[in-house]
CSV table of C-alpha atoms and ligand atoms in Angstrom, one decimal:
chain,number,residue,atom,x,y,z
A,27,UNK,CA,85.3,165.7,45.9
A,28,UNK,CA,82.7,163.8,48.0
A,29,UNK,CA,83.8,160.3,48.8
A,30,UNK,CA,80.7,158.7,47.3
A,31,UNK,CA,81.4,160.2,43.8
A,32,UNK,CA,83.3,158.5,41.0
A,33,UNK,CA,83.9,161.8,39.3
A,34,UNK,CA,82.9,165.4,39.0
A,35,UNK,CA,81.0,166.1,35.7
A,36,UNK,CA,80.5,169.8,36.1
A,37,UNK,CA,82.5,172.2,38.4
A,38,UNK,CA,80.9,175.2,40.1
A,39,UNK,CA,82.5,177.4,37.5
A,40,UNK,CA,81.2,175.3,34.6
A,41,UNK,CA,77.7,175.3,36.0
A,42,UNK,CA,77.8,179.1,36.5
A,43,UNK,CA,78.7,179.4,32.7
A,44,UNK,CA,75.9,177.1,31.6
A,45,UNK,CA,73.4,178.9,33.7
A,46,UNK,CA,74.6,182.3,32.4
A,47,UNK,CA,74.1,181.0,28.8
A,48,UNK,CA,70.6,179.8,29.5
A,49,UNK,CA,69.7,183.1,31.3
A,50,UNK,CA,71.0,185.1,28.3
A,51,UNK,CA,68.6,183.4,25.9
A,52,UNK,CA,65.7,183.8,28.3
A,53,UNK,CA,66.4,187.5,28.8
A,54,UNK,CA,66.5,188.0,25.0
A,55,UNK,CA,63.3,186.0,24.3
A,56,UNK,CA,61.2,187.5,27.0
A,57,UNK,CA,62.5,191.1,26.9
A,58,UNK,CA,59.8,193.6,28.0
A,59,UNK,CA,57.5,190.8,29.2
A,60,UNK,CA,56.5,189.6,32.6
A,61,UNK,CA,57.3,186.0,33.5
A,62,UNK,CA,56.1,183.5,36.0
A,63,UNK,CA,59.1,181.2,36.9
A,64,UNK,CA,58.0,177.9,38.3
A,65,UNK,CA,60.6,175.9,40.2
A,66,UNK,CA,60.0,172.1,40.2
A,67,UNK,CA,61.0,171.1,43.7
A,68,UNK,CA,63.2,169.9,45.1
A,69,UNK,CA,65.9,169.1,42.4
A,70,UNK,CA,65.9,172.4,40.6
A,71,UNK,CA,66.2,174.6,43.7
A,72,UNK,CA,69.9,175.6,43.1
A,73,UNK,CA,69.4,176.1,39.4
A,74,UNK,CA,66.3,178.1,39.9
A,75,UNK,CA,67.9,180.4,42.4
A,76,UNK,CA,71.0,181.0,40.3
A,77,UNK,CA,68.9,181.4,37.1
A,78,UNK,CA,66.5,183.8,38.7
A,79,UNK,CA,69.3,186.1,39.8
A,80,UNK,CA,70.7,186.3,36.2
A,81,UNK,CA,67.3,187.2,34.7
A,82,UNK,CA,66.7,190.8,33.8
A,83,UNK,CA,63.1,190.3,32.9
A,84,UNK,CA,60.5,191.0,35.5
A,85,UNK,CA,59.4,187.9,37.1
A,86,UNK,CA,57.3,186.3,39.8
A,87,UNK,CA,58.7,183.1,41.5
A,88,UNK,CA,56.5,180.1,42.2
A,89,UNK,CA,57.0,176.5,43.2
A,90,UNK,CA,55.5,173.2,42.4
A,91,UNK,CA,56.4,169.7,43.4
A,92,UNK,CA,55.5,166.4,41.9
A,93,UNK,CA,56.2,162.9,43.1
A,94,UNK,CA,59.2,161.3,41.4
A,95,UNK,CA,62.1,159.1,42.4
A,96,UNK,CA,62.1,157.6,45.8
A,97,UNK,CA,65.1,155.4,46.5
A,98,UNK,CA,65.1,154.1,43.0
A,99,UNK,CA,66.9,155.8,40.1
A,100,UNK,CA,64.1,155.0,37.7
A,101,UNK,CA,61.0,157.3,37.2
A,102,UNK,CA,57.9,155.4,37.9
A,103,UNK,CA,55.6,157.2,35.3
A,104,UNK,CA,53.2,157.7,38.1
A,105,UNK,CA,53.3,161.5,38.5
A,106,UNK,CA,51.2,163.4,41.0
A,107,UNK,CA,51.2,167.1,42.0
A,108,UNK,CA,52.2,167.1,45.8
A,109,UNK,CA,52.6,170.9,46.1
A,110,UNK,CA,50.7,173.3,43.9
A,111,UNK,CA,51.6,176.8,42.6
A,112,UNK,CA,50.0,179.8,44.3
A,113,UNK,CA,50.2,182.3,41.4
A,114,UNK,CA,47.3,183.0,39.1
A,115,UNK,CA,49.0,182.2,35.8
A,116,UNK,CA,46.0,183.1,33.5
A,117,UNK,CA,47.2,185.5,30.8
A,118,UNK,CA,50.8,185.1,32.0
A,119,UNK,CA,53.9,183.7,30.3
A,120,UNK,CA,55.1,180.7,32.4
A,121,UNK,CA,58.5,179.1,32.4
A,122,UNK,CA,58.9,175.8,34.1
A,123,UNK,CA,62.4,175.4,35.6
A,124,UNK,CA,63.5,171.8,36.0
A,125,UNK,CA,66.8,170.1,36.9
A,126,UNK,CA,66.8,167.2,34.4
A,127,UNK,CA,64.6,166.2,31.5
A,128,UNK,CA,64.9,162.5,31.6
A,129,UNK,CA,62.0,160.1,30.5
A,130,UNK,CA,59.8,163.3,30.3
A,131,UNK,CA,57.1,161.7,32.4
A,132,UNK,CA,57.3,164.4,35.1
A,133,UNK,CA,57.6,167.4,32.9
A,134,UNK,CA,54.9,166.4,30.4
A,135,UNK,CA,52.5,165.9,33.3
A,136,UNK,CA,53.4,169.3,34.9
A,137,UNK,CA,53.3,171.1,31.5
A,138,UNK,CA,49.9,169.7,30.8
A,139,UNK,CA,48.7,170.5,34.2
A,140,UNK,CA,49.9,174.2,34.0
A,141,UNK,CA,48.6,174.5,30.5
A,142,UNK,CA,45.0,174.1,31.9
A,143,UNK,CA,45.0,177.6,33.5
A,144,UNK,CA,44.8,179.8,30.3
A,145,UNK,CA,48.4,181.0,30.5
A,146,UNK,CA,49.7,183.0,27.5
A,147,UNK,CA,52.5,180.5,27.1
A,148,UNK,CA,54.0,177.6,29.0
A,149,UNK,CA,57.6,176.7,28.2
A,150,UNK,CA,60.2,174.5,29.7
A,151,UNK,CA,63.8,175.1,30.8
A,152,UNK,CA,65.9,172.2,32.0
A,153,UNK,CA,69.5,172.5,33.2
A,154,UNK,CA,70.3,169.0,31.9
A,155,UNK,CA,68.7,166.9,29.1
A,156,UNK,CA,69.0,163.1,28.7
A,157,UNK,CA,67.4,162.8,25.2
A,158,UNK,CA,68.3,159.0,24.9
A,159,UNK,CA,66.0,158.2,27.8
A,160,UNK,CA,62.8,160.0,26.6
A,161,UNK,CA,59.5,158.2,26.8
A,162,UNK,CA,57.2,161.1,26.2
A,163,UNK,CA,57.4,163.4,23.2
A,164,UNK,CA,58.6,166.5,24.9
A,165,UNK,CA,61.6,168.9,24.4
A,166,UNK,CA,62.9,171.6,26.5
A,167,UNK,CA,62.6,175.1,25.0
A,168,UNK,CA,65.8,176.0,27.0
A,169,UNK,CA,68.4,173.4,28.0
A,170,UNK,CA,71.8,173.8,29.6
A,171,UNK,CA,73.6,170.7,28.7
A,172,UNK,CA,72.9,167.3,26.9
A,173,UNK,CA,74.3,164.4,29.0
A,174,UNK,CA,74.6,160.7,28.6
A,175,UNK,CA,72.6,158.2,30.5
A,176,UNK,CA,74.4,158.7,33.8
A,177,UNK,CA,73.0,159.1,37.2
A,178,UNK,CA,74.2,162.4,38.5
A,179,UNK,CA,73.9,164.1,41.9
A,180,UNK,CA,74.7,167.6,43.4
A,181,UNK,CA,73.6,171.1,42.7
A,182,UNK,CA,70.1,170.2,43.9
A,183,UNK,CA,70.1,166.7,42.5
A,184,UNK,CA,69.7,163.9,45.1
A,185,UNK,CA,70.0,160.2,45.6
A,186,UNK,CA,67.7,159.2,48.4
A,187,UNK,CA,67.6,162.9,49.5
A,188,UNK,CA,71.4,163.2,49.9
A,189,UNK,CA,74.0,165.2,48.0
A,190,UNK,CA,71.7,168.1,47.0
A,191,UNK,CA,74.0,170.5,48.8
A,192,UNK,CA,77.0,169.7,46.8
A,193,UNK,CA,78.0,172.9,44.8
A,194,UNK,CA,79.1,170.8,41.8
A,195,UNK,CA,77.5,167.9,39.8
A,196,UNK,CA,79.1,164.4,39.9
A,197,UNK,CA,78.6,160.9,39.1
A,198,UNK,CA,77.8,158.6,42.0
A,199,UNK,CA,79.8,155.4,42.5
A,200,UNK,CA,77.6,152.5,41.3
A,201,UNK,CA,78.1,150.6,44.6
A,202,UNK,CA,76.1,153.4,46.4
A,203,UNK,CA,72.9,152.6,44.6
A,204,UNK,CA,73.4,149.0,43.5
B,310,5GP,P1,61.5,162.1,34.3
B,310,5GP,O1,60.1,162.1,34.8
B,310,5GP,O2,61.8,163.0,33.2
B,310,5GP,O3,62.0,160.7,34.0
B,310,5GP,O4,62.3,162.5,35.6
B,310,5GP,C1,62.7,163.7,35.8
B,310,5GP,C2,63.2,163.8,37.2
B,310,5GP,O5,64.0,162.7,37.6
B,310,5GP,C3,64.2,165.0,37.3
B,310,5GP,O6,63.5,166.1,37.5
B,310,5GP,C4,65.0,164.4,38.4
B,310,5GP,O7,64.5,164.8,39.6
B,310,5GP,C5,65.1,163.0,38.4
B,310,5GP,N1,66.3,162.5,37.6
B,310,5GP,C6,66.4,162.2,36.3
B,310,5GP,N2,67.7,161.8,36.1
B,310,5GP,C7,68.4,162.0,37.2
B,310,5GP,C8,69.8,161.9,37.6
B,310,5GP,O8,70.7,161.6,36.8
B,310,5GP,N3,70.1,162.2,38.9
B,310,5GP,C9,69.1,162.6,39.8
B,310,5GP,N4,69.6,162.8,41.0
B,310,5GP,N5,67.9,162.7,39.5
B,310,5GP,C10,67.5,162.5,38.2
B,311,MG,MG1,63.2,166.9,39.5
C-alpha cells in the first residue's frame, strides 16, 4: 500500500468486479444500439478504459474535461468545459462516464451541456456515488458503488494530480491534505 494512504477501500480485484457488474447492465440496456461513451478527464480514465473493454455494444469513444478540484478537496461549483468532445452526437445515445458523482456540480453541468446537441439520449455512469454530498438533483443511471463521505484516491482519482496511477482505491491520510 502507498505510504500516504490510511487504508485500501477497493482492491484491484474488487474494482474489476464492480466494473464488470456495471458493464453487464450497460450491455443489456443498449443491446443492438450504437453508443458514444464520453470519458470525463482525467479522473475516470482508468474506469473508462476498463469499462469500454467490457462492453459488447458498438461504441465510439470520446473525451471531455471540465474544471474541478485544484488542490482543494471541495468542488467550487464553478464548472467550465476545458476540453470538448469531437464526435457529432446528434441522434446518438450518449453515456457519460465519470469517476465519482459527488455534489453533482460537474456532472449536471456536463449533462446539460451535452444535452444541447440533439442526442437521442444522454445518460450517466459513475464508478462511485456519494449521495450524501449532493447539491444538484442528479442521479447516476449506472453506478458502481455507493460510498461514505471520504476523500479517496487511486484508479484515476487524484489529490493534487498525484496517486492517479495506483491500481487500487484508498483513503488518504488526513495529514496529507490538512
Ligand atoms: P462534483 O462536481 O460532483 O462535486 O465533483 C465531482 C468530481 O470531484 C469527481 O469527478 C472527482 O473528480 C472529484 N471528486 C469527488 N470526490 C472525490 C474524492 O473522494 N476523491 C477524489 N480524488 N476526487 C473526488
Ligand atoms: Mg472527475
